[in-house]
mmCIF file of C-alpha atoms in Angstrom:
data_model
loop_
_atom_site.group_PDB
_atom_site.id
_atom_site.type_symbol
_atom_site.label_atom_id
_atom_site.label_comp_id
_atom_site.label_asym_id
_atom_site.label_seq_id
_atom_site.Cartn_x
_atom_site.Cartn_y
_atom_site.Cartn_z
ATOM 1 C CA MET Z 17 0.118 -0.172 0.138
ATOM 2 C CA THR Z 18 1.619 3.479 -1.170
ATOM 3 C CA ALA Z 19 0.819 6.294 1.232
ATOM 4 C CA ARG Z 20 -0.429 9.536 0.352
ATOM 5 C CA TYR Z 21 0.611 12.425 2.114
ATOM 6 C CA ARG Z 22 -1.913 15.255 1.501
ATOM 7 C CA VAL Z 23 -1.823 18.594 3.219
ATOM 8 C CA THR Z 24 -4.163 21.485 1.730
ATOM 9 C CA PRO Z 25 -2.978 25.134 2.369
ATOM 10 C CA VAL Z 26 -3.123 26.489 6.098
ATOM 11 C CA SER Z 27 -4.626 29.866 6.967
ATOM 12 C CA THR Z 28 -2.251 31.766 9.322
ATOM 13 C CA VAL Z 29 -2.515 34.995 10.891
ATOM 14 C CA GLY Z 30 0.668 36.006 12.784
ATOM 15 C CA GLY Z 31 2.760 32.836 12.661
ATOM 16 C CA ARG Z 32 4.527 30.717 10.115
ATOM 17 C CA ILE Z 33 4.272 26.805 9.398
ATOM 18 C CA ARG Z 34 7.847 24.984 9.316
ATOM 19 C CA VAL Z 35 6.885 21.657 8.810
ATOM 20 C CA PRO Z 36 3.146 20.818 7.848
ATOM 21 C CA GLY Z 37 0.961 21.201 10.931
ATOM 22 C CA ASP Z 38 3.740 21.981 12.976
ATOM 23 C CA LYS Z 39 3.357 25.584 14.925
ATOM 24 C CA SER Z 40 6.360 26.905 17.174
ATOM 25 C CA PHE Z 41 5.844 30.019 18.830
ATOM 26 C CA SER Z 42 3.203 31.079 16.570
ATOM 27 C CA HIS Z 43 0.878 33.027 18.537
ATOM 28 C CA ARG Z 44 -2.730 34.143 17.315
ATOM 29 C CA SER Z 45 -2.655 31.926 14.529
ATOM 30 C CA LEU Z 46 -5.551 30.237 12.813
ATOM 31 C CA ILE Z 47 -5.318 26.592 11.474
ATOM 32 C CA ALA Z 48 -8.532 26.082 9.366
ATOM 33 C CA ASP Z 49 -10.270 23.629 6.817
ATOM 34 C CA ASN Z 50 -6.958 21.316 6.203
ATOM 35 C CA LEU Z 51 -6.767 17.664 5.335
ATOM 36 C CA LEU Z 52 -3.888 16.082 6.892
ATOM 37 C CA GLU Z 53 -3.821 12.291 6.049
ATOM 38 C CA HIS Z 54 -1.059 9.139 6.352
ATOM 39 C CA ASN Z 55 1.083 11.760 8.361
ATOM 40 C CA SER Z 56 3.411 10.446 11.250
ATOM 41 C CA THR Z 57 1.451 13.245 13.349
ATOM 42 C CA GLY Z 58 -1.419 15.470 12.655
ATOM 43 C CA ILE Z 59 -1.245 19.326 13.999
ATOM 44 C CA ILE Z 60 1.126 20.291 16.970
ATOM 45 C CA ALA Z 61 1.534 23.447 18.609
ATOM 46 C CA LEU Z 62 4.723 24.439 20.853
ATOM 47 C CA ASN Z 63 4.780 27.361 23.056
ATOM 48 C CA SER Z 64 1.701 29.439 21.095
ATOM 49 C CA GLU Z 65 -0.908 31.211 22.945
ATOM 50 C CA GLY Z 66 -4.359 32.436 21.540
ATOM 51 C CA LEU Z 67 -4.665 29.112 18.570
ATOM 52 C CA VAL Z 68 -7.774 28.850 16.804
ATOM 53 C CA ILE Z 69 -8.091 25.072 15.437
ATOM 54 C CA ARG Z 70 -11.096 24.405 13.430
ATOM 55 C CA HIS Z 71 -12.836 22.396 10.730
ATOM 56 C CA ASN Z 72 -9.557 20.115 9.920
ATOM 57 C CA ARG Z 73 -9.668 16.648 8.720
ATOM 58 C CA ILE Z 74 -6.887 14.481 10.543
ATOM 59 C CA LEU Z 75 -6.640 10.809 9.047
ATOM 60 C CA HIS Z 76 -4.607 7.775 9.855
ATOM 61 C CA ALA Z 77 -1.700 9.420 12.172
ATOM 62 C CA MET Z 78 -0.355 6.046 13.414
ATOM 63 C CA ASP Z 79 3.281 6.817 14.481
ATOM 64 C CA ALA Z 80 3.860 6.556 18.109
ATOM 65 C CA SER Z 81 3.590 9.735 18.695
ATOM 66 C CA GLY Z 82 0.367 10.378 15.988
ATOM 67 C CA ALA Z 83 -1.775 12.859 17.698
ATOM 68 C CA GLY Z 84 -4.349 14.558 15.725
ATOM 69 C CA VAL Z 85 -3.961 17.258 17.910
ATOM 70 C CA ALA Z 86 -1.207 18.188 20.470
ATOM 71 C CA LEU Z 87 -0.818 21.343 22.264
ATOM 72 C CA LYS Z 88 2.641 21.296 24.402
ATOM 73 C CA GLU Z 89 3.055 24.500 26.380
ATOM 74 C CA THR Z 90 0.122 26.176 25.102
ATOM 75 C CA SER Z 91 -2.366 27.681 27.680
ATOM 76 C CA ALA Z 92 -4.850 29.314 24.928
ATOM 77 C CA ALA Z 93 -6.545 27.614 22.340
ATOM 78 C CA LEU Z 94 -9.777 26.975 20.862
ATOM 79 C CA VAL Z 95 -10.118 23.761 19.076
ATOM 80 C CA TYR Z 96 -13.402 23.028 17.681
ATOM 81 C CA GLY Z 97 -15.141 21.208 14.694
ATOM 82 C CA ASN Z 98 -12.260 18.929 14.155
ATOM 83 C CA GLU Z 99 -12.309 15.523 12.682
ATOM 84 C CA ILE Z 100 -9.843 13.139 14.122
ATOM 85 C CA ILE Z 101 -10.020 9.755 13.027
ATOM 86 C CA HIS Z 102 -7.642 6.303 13.333
ATOM 87 C CA CYS Z 103 -4.760 8.381 14.989
ATOM 88 C CA ALA Z 104 -2.585 6.623 17.951
ATOM 89 C CA HIS Z 105 -3.875 9.683 20.193
ATOM 90 C CA GLY Z 106 -6.704 11.813 19.159
ATOM 91 C CA ILE Z 107 -5.799 15.059 21.103
ATOM 92 C CA MET Z 108 -2.655 15.601 23.559
ATOM 93 C CA ALA Z 109 -2.554 18.498 26.016
ATOM 94 C CA ASP Z 110 0.269 18.905 28.743
ATOM 95 C CA SER Z 111 -0.361 21.842 31.575
ATOM 96 C CA PRO Z 112 1.551 24.963 30.784
ATOM 97 C CA MET Z 113 3.250 26.809 33.402
ATOM 98 C CA ASN Z 114 0.724 29.482 33.266
ATOM 99 C CA PRO Z 115 -1.979 29.327 36.063
ATOM 100 C CA ILE Z 116 -4.844 30.308 33.878
ATOM 101 C CA ASN Z 117 -5.290 27.477 31.307
ATOM 102 C CA ARG Z 118 -7.913 28.414 28.483
ATOM 103 C CA ILE Z 119 -7.816 25.511 26.209
ATOM 104 C CA VAL Z 120 -11.329 24.967 24.973
ATOM 105 C CA PHE Z 121 -12.460 21.690 23.021
ATOM 106 C CA VAL Z 122 -16.065 22.071 21.608
ATOM 107 C CA GLY Z 123 -17.710 19.779 18.918
ATOM 108 C CA ASN Z 124 -14.884 17.585 17.283
ATOM 109 C CA THR Z 125 -15.296 14.087 16.575
ATOM 110 C CA ILE Z 126 -12.539 11.220 17.756
ATOM 111 C CA ALA Z 127 -12.599 7.867 16.478
#
């Protein structure tokens, strides 16, 4: 079976994309309406505040660290309306140093 890698363009406000789906120190960014399939992982946000991750389809991220959405040291994010299917981990989020954690997950489909 040949793996297909397809990432549609990412809408970004105030940030940059280094690797498909990887956001590092990209504050106030929008990741919307993307298809990520057969990749090692989905969307990863590192040390980024004010993220909106919406209406993405993340399929078949099956590596050991293959999370549909992973938030590391991110304390302000809205994750809604995403479809996360057949990933090693659906959603991963750690607890940042900021005492006020504003990570909200609404209306995501995880299977």
